[in-house]
Amino acid sequence: MGTTLAALVLRLFFFFHFPAVTDDSHIYANFATNWLQHGVYGQTPVGQPEKQIVPTDTRLPGYPAFLAGIFWLFGAGNFKAVMLTQILIDLATCLVVADLARRTVSERAARIAFMLAALCPFLADYAAAVLTETLEIFFTALALDCAAAALNRMYAARAEGRGEVRAEVRAELGALDQTCRKLWAATGAAIAACILLRPDGGILLAAVALYLAILAWRHRVDRMADILVAAIIVVLVALAPLAPWTIRNFRTLHHFQPLAPRYANETDELVARGFNRWVKTWIADYASVEEIYWNVPGDKIDPEKLPSRAMDNLAQRDETLAVIADYNQSQDMTPELDARLGNLAADRIRAHPVRYYVVLPVLRVADMWLRPRTEILPPDVRWWEFNDDTKQSVIAVGFGLLNLAYMAAALLALIRAQARGQACTPSGIRWAGLLISFLLLRSAFLGTLENPEPRYTLECYPAVILLTATLVSEWRLRPASRNL
């Protein structure tokens, strides 16, 4: 009870002192209001509420549907009600993470996981932000929990089937029973919610499918059929909700779009692919996202903010500065300017392919995992320069150290579990391969993005907290073991 109260107080602290309503928040709210009041899933042109609503597919319908439900109950544009609802959902996430730890590790680890999740400021601050993160994290944790429950049931049936039971009972225990099918269907439904919130929710589906494929190969003699049936259930349930969305896009917008456009663009809108590719030839940290990437189009680019790695030689420097100067005159990324940046990107990739395809993706992933998670809090984005007042610098460093502690503990737990076998000790991690698949696949995907935002790794925090709880529970077990 005390931990739950502390969790609530922490989230209310962010609600009262650091509520976050961003440009994306207003976009989602615009979708929700139009859908609720006019029955049209679309946007009103910015600053022109009298204009006709334009149907679009630039955002998936999951979060707008959530907002529409809140607005229907508490009034359109009531962001405070949204945040308070998300606080309750985030508290539920703590319970789900604890249940996941109970199923995969132990009761002791479950209690520790609940405490770690409840007091985690990286989850708490986003509960007070009108963004998709809180819901995405909840459904990610729920999908992993349902998958662990299903795997435990299949494993228990297999283990019991090998015991001293009659042959006819052994065959029945080895089957994929109705409860297990429901658990796999629940896994697929939670993944479907992840996908409807954001397209990258599909990475969780890929991770579960990959892990089940590996299990099917390992148990191809006696369990392959059951595992393949489980995989089919998950995939079908996860993808089924996309069917009406795809049909709607085809009928209303006259093109095939089962998710949402990569750059959230309209069909007739210019996508600055040359600019994006040029950015990927040098960007490695979130500071550049705020200072340069988000400025285009609409704001000037400050060439002084470019890191030295953005220009390899004097000729390249001259061309880069010339393009930036031309862009800054109108702050509009024209096809001609985009093509010039695309040519610069092609030259840089040809000259340094390893840097583009290996080094920079690794650096972007490292930055997303390791930097202080203060992007929606007051500390300066260039926290390491200590230009803030002392209080904000201390917050940035403190958040950085806390995040690093979570990462180090989770990594150490994985190393120890794999070194001795997943379930050979009381604190072993069952189905650790599922967690590893998800963490690796999501990290690999994030390395391909040109905008390394730390919030994109938050969906991995249920797994990180579970792993951290595993290590902490083991430390608490050791003194008792020595006293035996």
Short mmCIF file of C-alpha atoms in Angstrom, two decimals:
data_model
loop_
_atom_site.label_atom_id
_atom_site.label_comp_id
_atom_site.label_asym_id
_atom_site.label_seq_id
_atom_site.Cartn_x
_atom_site.Cartn_y
_atom_site.Cartn_z
CA MET A 1 0.00 0.00 0.00
CA GLY A 2 2.82 2.40 0.82
CA THR A 3 4.52 1.77 -2.53
CA THR A 4 1.26 2.33 -4.40
CA LEU A 5 0.70 5.61 -2.59
CA ALA A 6 4.26 6.71 -3.35
CA ALA A 7 3.72 5.82 -7.01
CA LEU A 8 0.56 7.92 -7.12
CA VAL A 9 2.26 10.86 -5.43
CA LEU A 10 5.18 10.71 -7.87
CA ARG A 11 2.86 10.80 -10.89
CA LEU A 12 0.76 13.59 -9.43
CA PHE A 13 3.96 15.55 -8.87
CA PHE A 14 4.67 15.47 -12.60
CA PHE A 15 0.99 16.18 -13.31
CA PHE A 16 1.00 19.38 -11.26
CA HIS A 17 4.52 20.61 -11.99
CA PHE A 18 5.50 19.29 -15.43
CA PRO A 19 2.41 18.53 -17.54
CA ALA A 20 3.36 18.12 -21.20
CA VAL A 21 1.06 19.10 -24.06
CA THR A 22 3.11 19.07 -27.26
CA ASP A 23 2.41 19.76 -30.93
CA ASP A 24 1.74 16.05 -31.38
CA SER A 25 -0.76 16.24 -28.51
CA HIS A 26 -2.77 18.89 -30.39
CA ILE A 27 -2.65 16.84 -33.59
CA TYR A 28 -4.04 13.78 -31.81
CA ALA A 29 -6.65 15.94 -30.09
CA ASN A 30 -7.71 17.39 -33.44
CA PHE A 31 -8.25 13.88 -34.79
CA ALA A 32 -10.21 12.88 -31.68
CA THR A 33 -12.45 15.97 -31.66
CA ASN A 34 -13.31 15.71 -35.36
CA TRP A 35 -14.00 12.01 -35.01
CA LEU A 36 -16.15 12.51 -31.93
CA GLN A 37 -18.12 15.57 -33.05
CA HIS A 38 -18.35 15.05 -36.81
CA GLY A 39 -17.77 11.34 -37.35
CA VAL A 40 -14.82 12.08 -39.65
CA TYR A 41 -11.35 10.74 -38.93
CA GLY A 42 -9.35 13.66 -40.21
CA GLN A 43 -7.73 17.00 -39.47
CA THR A 44 -8.86 20.58 -39.59
CA PRO A 45 -6.27 22.82 -41.30
CA VAL A 46 -4.10 24.52 -38.67
CA GLY A 47 -5.50 27.89 -37.64
CA GLN A 48 -8.54 27.47 -39.88
CA PRO A 49 -11.27 25.79 -37.80
CA GLU A 50 -13.92 26.97 -40.25
CA LYS A 51 -12.39 24.88 -43.04
CA GLN A 52 -13.67 21.44 -43.98
CA ILE A 53 -12.23 18.44 -42.14
CA VAL A 54 -9.77 16.60 -44.36
CA PRO A 55 -9.74 12.78 -43.99
CA THR A 56 -6.20 11.46 -43.58
CA ASP A 57 -4.15 8.47 -42.49
CA THR A 58 -1.14 10.30 -41.06
CA ARG A 59 -1.82 8.91 -37.58
CA LEU A 60 -3.09 5.49 -36.58
CA PRO A 61 -6.47 5.56 -34.80
CA GLY A 62 -5.48 4.06 -31.43
CA TYR A 63 -4.57 7.17 -29.46
CA PRO A 64 -7.21 9.41 -31.08
CA ALA A 65 -9.81 6.79 -30.09
CA PHE A 66 -8.54 6.91 -26.50
CA LEU A 67 -8.70 10.71 -26.49
CA ALA A 68 -12.16 10.67 -28.06
CA GLY A 69 -13.38 8.46 -25.22
CA ILE A 70 -11.95 10.83 -22.60
CA PHE A 71 -13.34 13.90 -24.40
CA TRP A 72 -16.77 12.26 -24.62
CA LEU A 73 -16.80 11.72 -20.86
CA PHE A 74 -15.13 14.92 -19.66
CA GLY A 75 -15.37 17.42 -22.50
CA ALA A 76 -13.42 18.12 -25.69
CA GLY A 77 -9.84 19.23 -25.13
CA ASN A 78 -9.77 18.18 -21.48
CA PHE A 79 -6.10 17.27 -21.33
CA LYS A 80 -6.11 17.12 -17.53
CA ALA A 81 -8.61 14.26 -17.65
CA VAL A 82 -6.38 12.52 -20.19
CA MET A 83 -3.34 12.81 -17.92
CA LEU A 84 -5.21 11.60 -14.84
CA THR A 85 -6.52 8.61 -16.77
CA GLN A 86 -3.01 7.85 -17.98
CA ILE A 87 -1.77 7.99 -14.39
CA LEU A 88 -4.23 5.21 -13.51
CA ILE A 89 -3.13 3.22 -16.55
CA ASP A 90 0.51 3.67 -15.58
CA LEU A 91 -0.25 2.36 -12.09
CA ALA A 92 -1.85 -0.65 -13.75
CA THR A 93 1.35 -1.07 -15.76
CA CYS A 94 3.25 -1.46 -12.48
CA LEU A 95 0.96 -4.35 -11.54
CA VAL A 96 1.36 -5.99 -14.94
CA VAL A 97 5.16 -5.72 -14.77
CA ALA A 98 5.05 -7.28 -11.30
CA ASP A 99 2.90 -10.12 -12.62
CA LEU A 100 5.33 -10.64 -15.49
CA ALA A 101 8.18 -10.89 -12.97
CA ARG A 102 6.18 -13.38 -10.91
CA ARG A 103 5.59 -15.59 -13.94
CA THR A 104 9.16 -15.46 -15.21
CA VAL A 105 11.25 -15.16 -12.04
CA SER A 106 9.71 -15.39 -8.55
CA GLU A 107 7.32 -13.81 -6.06
CA ARG A 108 10.21 -11.91 -4.50
CA ALA A 109 11.20 -10.49 -7.88
CA ALA A 110 7.56 -9.51 -8.48
CA ARG A 111 7.50 -7.36 -5.35
CA ILE A 112 10.77 -5.71 -6.32
CA ALA A 113 9.60 -5.18 -9.90
CA PHE A 114 6.46 -3.46 -8.65
CA MET A 115 8.53 -1.13 -6.50
CA LEU A 116 10.96 -0.35 -9.34
CA ALA A 117 8.14 0.37 -11.77
CA ALA A 118 6.12 2.36 -9.25
CA LEU A 119 9.04 4.65 -8.40
CA CYS A 120 10.48 4.93 -11.91
CA PRO A 121 10.40 8.62 -12.90
CA PHE A 122 10.87 7.77 -16.58
CA LEU A 123 7.46 6.11 -16.65
CA ALA A 124 5.85 8.61 -14.27
CA ASP A 125 6.68 11.78 -16.21
CA TYR A 126 5.18 10.47 -19.45
CA ALA A 127 1.94 9.65 -17.64
CA ALA A 128 1.56 13.44 -17.41
CA ALA A 129 2.24 13.90 -21.15
CA VAL A 130 -0.52 13.75 -23.77
CA LEU A 131 1.41 11.29 -25.91
CA THR A 132 1.15 7.60 -26.79
CA GLU A 133 3.94 6.37 -24.50
CA THR A 134 1.91 5.45 -21.40
CA LEU A 135 -0.59 3.34 -23.33
CA GLU A 136 2.13 1.81 -25.51
CA ILE A 137 4.12 0.75 -22.45
CA PHE A 138 1.03 -0.71 -20.77
CA PHE A 139 0.05 -2.86 -23.74
CA THR A 140 3.67 -3.94 -24.31
CA ALA A 141 3.88 -5.15 -20.71
CA LEU A 142 0.47 -6.81 -21.04
CA ALA A 143 1.48 -8.65 -24.22
CA LEU A 144 4.68 -9.94 -22.62
CA ASP A 145 2.76 -10.99 -19.50
CA CYS A 146 0.14 -12.90 -21.50
CA ALA A 147 2.86 -14.55 -23.59
CA ALA A 148 4.71 -15.62 -20.43
CA ALA A 149 1.47 -17.01 -18.96
CA ALA A 150 0.81 -19.00 -22.14
CA LEU A 151 4.37 -20.33 -22.27
CA ASN A 152 4.23 -21.30 -18.59
CA ARG A 153 1.02 -23.23 -19.18
CA MET A 154 2.49 -25.05 -22.17
CA TYR A 155 5.67 -25.80 -20.23
CA ALA A 156 3.74 -27.03 -17.19
CA ALA A 157 1.67 -29.32 -19.37
CA ARG A 158 4.79 -30.70 -20.98
CA ALA A 159 6.57 -31.21 -17.65
CA GLU A 160 3.53 -32.86 -16.10
CA GLY A 161 3.13 -35.02 -19.18
CA ARG A 162 6.62 -36.39 -18.59
CA GLY A 163 5.80 -37.39 -15.01
CA GLU A 164 4.32 -40.55 -13.63
CA VAL A 165 0.93 -40.29 -15.30
CA ARG A 166 -1.03 -42.57 -17.59
CA ALA A 167 -0.19 -42.46 -21.28
CA GLU A 168 -3.66 -41.29 -22.30
CA VAL A 169 -3.45 -38.35 -19.83
CA ARG A 170 0.06 -37.54 -21.01
CA ALA A 171 -1.21 -36.96 -24.55
CA GLU A 172 -3.97 -34.64 -23.33
CA LEU A 173 -1.58 -32.60 -21.19
CA GLY A 174 0.72 -32.05 -24.14
CA ALA A 175 -2.01 -30.41 -26.23
CA LEU A 176 -2.61 -26.68 -26.69
CA ASP A 177 -5.71 -26.41 -24.47
CA GLN A 178 -8.46 -23.81 -24.62
CA THR A 179 -7.03 -21.65 -21.84
CA CYS A 180 -3.68 -21.53 -23.57
CA ARG A 181 -5.32 -20.49 -26.83
CA LYS A 182 -7.11 -17.67 -25.02
CA LEU A 183 -3.83 -16.50 -23.52
CA TRP A 184 -2.21 -16.40 -26.95
CA ALA A 185 -5.23 -14.55 -28.31
CA ALA A 186 -4.88 -12.03 -25.46
CA THR A 187 -1.21 -11.63 -26.41
CA GLY A 188 -2.24 -10.87 -29.97
CA ALA A 189 -4.92 -8.41 -28.82
CA ALA A 190 -2.41 -6.49 -26.68
CA ILE A 191 0.01 -6.37 -29.62
CA ALA A 192 -2.83 -5.12 -31.83
CA ALA A 193 -3.35 -2.25 -29.39
CA CYS A 194 0.39 -1.46 -29.59
CA ILE A 195 0.24 -1.36 -33.39
CA LEU A 196 -2.90 0.82 -33.45
CA LEU A 197 -1.13 3.29 -31.17
CA ARG A 198 2.08 3.46 -33.20
CA PRO A 199 3.35 1.55 -36.25
CA ASP A 200 6.51 0.45 -34.45
CA GLY A 201 4.31 -1.61 -32.13
CA GLY A 202 4.69 -4.26 -34.82
CA ILE A 203 8.21 -4.89 -33.57
CA LEU A 204 6.72 -6.67 -30.56
CA LEU A 205 4.77 -8.94 -32.92
CA ALA A 206 7.98 -9.73 -34.79
CA ALA A 207 9.75 -10.51 -31.50
CA VAL A 208 7.03 -12.89 -30.30
CA ALA A 209 6.80 -14.57 -33.71
CA LEU A 210 10.59 -14.96 -33.87
CA TYR A 211 10.77 -16.46 -30.39
CA LEU A 212 7.96 -18.91 -31.15
CA ALA A 213 9.69 -19.87 -34.39
CA ILE A 214 12.87 -20.64 -32.45
CA LEU A 215 10.89 -22.69 -29.93
CA ALA A 216 9.15 -24.57 -32.75
CA TRP A 217 12.52 -25.46 -34.26
CA ARG A 218 13.93 -26.59 -30.92
CA HIS A 219 10.86 -28.75 -30.20
CA ARG A 220 10.16 -29.81 -33.77
CA VAL A 221 9.81 -33.47 -32.75
CA ASP A 222 7.12 -33.26 -30.08
CA ARG A 223 5.74 -29.71 -29.79
CA MET A 224 6.20 -28.01 -33.15
CA ALA A 225 2.54 -28.14 -34.19
CA ASP A 226 1.31 -26.62 -30.91
CA ILE A 227 3.82 -23.79 -31.06
CA LEU A 228 2.99 -23.02 -34.70
CA VAL A 229 -0.71 -22.89 -33.85
CA ALA A 230 0.11 -20.44 -31.04
CA ALA A 231 2.09 -18.27 -33.47
CA ILE A 232 -0.77 -18.26 -35.97
CA ILE A 233 -3.25 -17.21 -33.27
CA VAL A 234 -1.02 -14.33 -32.18
CA VAL A 235 -0.39 -13.08 -35.72
CA LEU A 236 -4.01 -13.28 -36.83
CA VAL A 237 -5.41 -11.55 -33.74
CA ALA A 238 -2.69 -8.88 -33.82
CA LEU A 239 -3.23 -8.01 -37.48
CA ALA A 240 -7.03 -8.38 -37.65
CA PRO A 241 -7.80 -4.82 -36.39
CA LEU A 242 -5.71 -3.41 -39.23
CA ALA A 243 -8.14 -4.80 -41.81
CA PRO A 244 -10.91 -2.19 -41.30
CA TRP A 245 -8.28 0.57 -41.10
CA THR A 246 -6.74 -0.58 -44.40
CA ILE A 247 -10.17 -0.83 -46.06
CA ARG A 248 -11.06 2.65 -44.81
CA ASN A 249 -7.86 4.10 -46.26
CA PHE A 250 -8.45 2.39 -49.60
CA ARG A 251 -12.08 3.53 -49.87
CA THR A 252 -11.63 7.05 -48.52
CA LEU A 253 -8.11 7.96 -49.62
CA HIS A 254 -7.82 5.58 -52.60
CA HIS A 255 -4.50 4.02 -51.73
CA PHE A 256 -3.24 0.97 -49.87
CA GLN A 257 -1.98 1.92 -46.39
CA PRO A 258 -2.23 -0.74 -43.65
CA LEU A 259 -0.35 1.36 -41.07
CA ALA A 260 0.58 5.03 -41.39
CA PRO A 261 3.10 6.84 -43.62
CA ARG A 262 6.69 6.64 -42.38
CA TYR A 263 6.94 10.45 -42.10
CA ALA A 264 3.27 11.10 -41.17
CA ASN A 265 2.82 12.91 -44.48
CA GLU A 266 -0.19 13.49 -46.67
CA THR A 267 -0.31 11.77 -50.06
CA ASP A 268 0.45 15.00 -51.95
CA GLU A 269 2.95 16.34 -49.40
CA LEU A 270 6.65 16.54 -50.19
CA VAL A 271 8.74 14.17 -48.12
CA ALA A 272 12.23 15.61 -47.69
CA ARG A 273 14.00 12.31 -48.28
CA GLY A 274 17.24 14.01 -49.29
CA PHE A 275 17.27 16.06 -46.10
CA ASN A 276 16.47 12.99 -43.99
CA ARG A 277 19.22 10.97 -45.64
CA TRP A 278 21.71 13.80 -45.18
CA VAL A 279 20.79 14.04 -41.49
CA LYS A 280 21.41 10.31 -41.08
CA THR A 281 24.98 10.76 -42.34
CA TRP A 282 25.95 12.67 -39.20
CA ILE A 283 23.24 12.70 -36.50
CA ALA A 284 24.00 10.67 -33.38
CA ASP A 285 22.28 12.41 -30.47
CA TYR A 286 18.95 13.85 -29.40
CA ALA A 287 20.33 17.39 -29.10
CA SER A 288 20.60 17.57 -32.89
CA VAL A 289 16.99 16.41 -33.20
CA GLU A 290 15.76 19.43 -31.24
CA GLU A 291 18.23 21.92 -32.68
CA ILE A 292 18.17 20.95 -36.36
CA TYR A 293 15.92 18.07 -37.38
CA TRP A 294 12.68 19.48 -35.94
CA ASN A 295 13.42 22.93 -37.41
CA VAL A 296 12.84 21.75 -40.98
CA PRO A 297 10.64 23.06 -42.40
CA GLY A 298 9.49 26.27 -40.74
CA ASP A 299 12.54 27.44 -38.75
CA LYS A 300 16.10 28.37 -39.56
CA ILE A 301 19.01 25.97 -39.29
CA ASP A 302 21.88 27.28 -37.19
CA PRO A 303 25.05 25.98 -38.91
CA GLU A 304 26.94 26.51 -35.66
CA LYS A 305 24.88 23.68 -34.16
CA LEU A 306 26.15 21.17 -36.71
CA PRO A 307 28.74 18.74 -35.28
CA SER A 308 32.11 18.57 -36.97
CA ARG A 309 31.31 15.12 -38.40
CA ALA A 310 28.61 16.72 -40.61
CA MET A 311 31.34 18.04 -42.98
CA ASP A 312 34.29 15.91 -44.00
CA ASN A 313 36.30 18.44 -46.03
CA LEU A 314 36.36 22.10 -47.12
CA ALA A 315 34.45 21.51 -50.37
CA GLN A 316 31.74 19.64 -48.53
CA ARG A 317 31.64 22.35 -45.88
CA ASP A 318 31.15 25.06 -48.51
CA GLU A 319 28.33 23.17 -50.22
CA THR A 320 26.61 22.35 -46.91
CA LEU A 321 26.71 25.96 -45.71
CA ALA A 322 25.47 27.16 -49.11
CA VAL A 323 22.44 24.86 -48.98
CA ILE A 324 21.68 25.91 -45.41
CA ALA A 325 21.95 29.60 -46.35
CA ASP A 326 19.54 29.09 -49.26
CA TYR A 327 17.10 27.22 -47.02
CA ASN A 328 17.25 29.86 -44.29
CA GLN A 329 16.03 32.53 -46.70
CA SER A 330 12.54 31.01 -46.81
CA GLN A 331 12.63 28.18 -44.23
CA ASP A 332 10.96 26.02 -46.87
CA MET A 333 12.47 22.71 -48.01
CA THR A 334 11.94 22.87 -51.76
CA PRO A 335 12.52 19.87 -54.08
CA GLU A 336 15.66 21.59 -55.41
CA LEU A 337 17.16 22.07 -51.94
CA ASP A 338 16.16 18.54 -50.95
CA ALA A 339 17.91 17.16 -54.04
CA ARG A 340 21.10 19.09 -53.20
CA LEU A 341 21.13 17.64 -49.69
CA GLY A 342 20.43 14.20 -51.15
CA ASN A 343 23.50 14.54 -53.37
CA LEU A 344 25.58 15.57 -50.37
CA ALA A 345 24.30 12.52 -48.49
CA ALA A 346 25.15 10.19 -51.39
CA ASP A 347 28.73 11.52 -51.53
CA ARG A 348 29.18 11.13 -47.78
CA ILE A 349 27.78 7.58 -47.78
CA ARG A 350 30.07 6.55 -50.63
CA ALA A 351 33.07 7.96 -48.81
CA HIS A 352 32.22 6.45 -45.41
CA PRO A 353 29.79 3.49 -45.73
CA VAL A 354 30.84 1.89 -42.42
CA ARG A 355 30.15 5.13 -40.57
CA TYR A 356 26.68 5.44 -42.16
CA TYR A 357 25.54 1.81 -41.90
CA VAL A 358 27.25 0.73 -38.66
CA VAL A 359 28.88 3.40 -36.50
CA LEU A 360 26.16 6.06 -36.53
CA PRO A 361 23.25 3.61 -35.99
CA VAL A 362 25.09 2.17 -32.98
CA LEU A 363 25.70 5.67 -31.61
CA ARG A 364 22.06 6.63 -32.09
CA VAL A 365 20.87 3.53 -30.26
CA ALA A 366 23.36 4.15 -27.45
CA ASP A 367 22.17 7.75 -27.12
CA MET A 368 18.52 6.67 -26.92
CA TRP A 369 19.30 4.12 -24.23
CA LEU A 370 21.81 6.03 -22.11
CA ARG A 371 21.13 9.77 -22.15
CA PRO A 372 19.22 11.35 -19.21
CA ARG A 373 15.50 10.98 -19.85
CA THR A 374 14.66 14.65 -19.39
CA GLU A 375 13.42 15.50 -22.89
CA ILE A 376 10.00 16.66 -21.60
CA LEU A 377 11.48 18.21 -18.44
CA PRO A 378 13.20 21.61 -17.99
CA PRO A 379 16.92 20.56 -18.11
CA ASP A 380 18.76 21.79 -21.20
CA VAL A 381 19.11 19.35 -24.08
CA ARG A 382 22.89 19.92 -23.95
CA TRP A 383 23.01 18.82 -20.34
CA TRP A 384 26.71 17.88 -20.46
CA GLU A 385 27.71 21.52 -21.03
CA PHE A 386 26.18 22.48 -17.65
CA ASN A 387 24.74 25.75 -18.98
CA ASP A 388 21.63 25.31 -16.82
CA ASP A 389 21.28 26.54 -13.28
CA THR A 390 22.64 24.15 -10.69
CA LYS A 391 19.25 22.61 -9.89
CA GLN A 392 18.52 21.59 -13.50
CA SER A 393 22.05 20.28 -14.01
CA VAL A 394 21.74 18.13 -10.90
CA ILE A 395 18.40 16.77 -12.17
CA ALA A 396 19.94 15.91 -15.54
CA VAL A 397 22.93 14.16 -14.00
CA GLY A 398 20.72 12.36 -11.48
CA PHE A 399 18.35 11.11 -14.16
CA GLY A 400 21.33 10.02 -16.24
CA LEU A 401 22.87 8.04 -13.38
CA LEU A 402 19.53 6.44 -12.50
CA ASN A 403 18.93 5.39 -16.08
CA LEU A 404 22.47 4.03 -16.28
CA ALA A 405 21.84 2.00 -13.12
CA TYR A 406 18.72 0.43 -14.67
CA MET A 407 20.63 -0.39 -17.86
CA ALA A 408 23.65 -1.85 -16.09
CA ALA A 409 21.55 -3.99 -13.75
CA ALA A 410 19.40 -5.32 -16.61
CA LEU A 411 22.46 -6.19 -18.69
CA LEU A 412 24.18 -7.91 -15.78
CA ALA A 413 21.02 -9.92 -15.06
CA LEU A 414 20.89 -11.11 -18.68
CA ILE A 415 24.58 -12.06 -18.67
CA ARG A 416 24.24 -14.04 -15.45
CA ALA A 417 21.04 -15.78 -16.58
CA GLN A 418 22.55 -16.86 -19.88
CA ALA A 419 25.79 -17.96 -18.24
CA ARG A 420 24.10 -20.47 -15.96
CA GLY A 421 20.89 -21.39 -17.81
CA GLN A 422 17.57 -19.59 -17.68
CA ALA A 423 15.73 -21.46 -14.97
CA CYS A 424 18.22 -23.45 -12.96
CA THR A 425 18.09 -21.17 -9.88
CA PRO A 426 15.27 -19.61 -7.87
CA SER A 427 16.05 -16.27 -9.50
CA GLY A 428 16.49 -17.60 -13.03
CA ILE A 429 14.63 -15.90 -15.88
CA ARG A 430 12.15 -18.08 -17.71
CA TRP A 431 11.60 -17.19 -21.36
CA ALA A 432 14.51 -14.74 -21.30
CA GLY A 433 14.83 -15.31 -25.04
CA LEU A 434 11.52 -13.53 -25.58
CA LEU A 435 12.79 -10.45 -23.76
CA ILE A 436 16.10 -10.56 -25.61
CA SER A 437 14.34 -10.86 -28.98
CA PHE A 438 12.23 -7.81 -28.24
CA LEU A 439 15.11 -5.71 -26.93
CA LEU A 440 17.39 -6.56 -29.85
CA LEU A 441 14.79 -6.13 -32.58
CA ARG A 442 13.57 -2.82 -31.22
CA SER A 443 17.11 -1.50 -30.79
CA ALA A 444 18.01 -2.57 -34.33
CA PHE A 445 14.95 -0.78 -35.69
CA LEU A 446 15.67 2.39 -33.71
CA GLY A 447 19.15 2.50 -35.20
CA THR A 448 17.59 3.06 -38.64
CA LEU A 449 15.82 6.27 -37.56
CA GLU A 450 17.25 9.71 -38.20
CA ASN A 451 15.64 11.15 -35.04
CA PRO A 452 17.11 9.40 -31.97
CA GLU A 453 14.51 10.25 -29.32
CA PRO A 454 15.00 8.56 -25.92
CA ARG A 455 11.24 8.02 -25.51
CA TYR A 456 11.37 5.36 -28.24
CA THR A 457 13.11 2.97 -25.83
CA LEU A 458 10.54 3.37 -23.06
CA GLU A 459 8.50 0.46 -24.43
CA CYS A 460 11.44 -1.70 -23.44
CA TYR A 461 11.30 -0.59 -19.80
CA PRO A 462 8.94 -3.37 -18.63
CA ALA A 463 11.64 -5.84 -19.71
CA VAL A 464 14.40 -3.66 -18.23
CA ILE A 465 12.60 -3.41 -14.89
CA LEU A 466 11.99 -7.16 -14.81
CA LEU A 467 15.67 -7.86 -15.43
CA THR A 468 16.72 -5.32 -12.81
CA ALA A 469 14.33 -6.90 -10.30
CA THR A 470 15.88 -10.28 -11.05
CA LEU A 471 19.32 -9.04 -10.10
CA VAL A 472 18.11 -7.23 -6.97
CA SER A 473 16.14 -10.27 -5.78
CA GLU A 474 19.25 -12.39 -6.20
CA TRP A 475 21.28 -10.01 -4.06
CA ARG A 476 18.66 -10.27 -1.35
CA LEU A 477 18.72 -14.05 -1.55
CA ARG A 478 22.47 -14.42 -1.07
CA PRO A 479 22.76 -13.69 2.68
CA ALA A 480 19.99 -16.14 3.43
CA SER A 481 21.75 -18.77 1.32
CA ARG A 482 25.02 -18.31 3.24
CA ASN A 483 23.22 -18.70 6.55
CA LEU A 484 21.76 -22.09 5.64
#
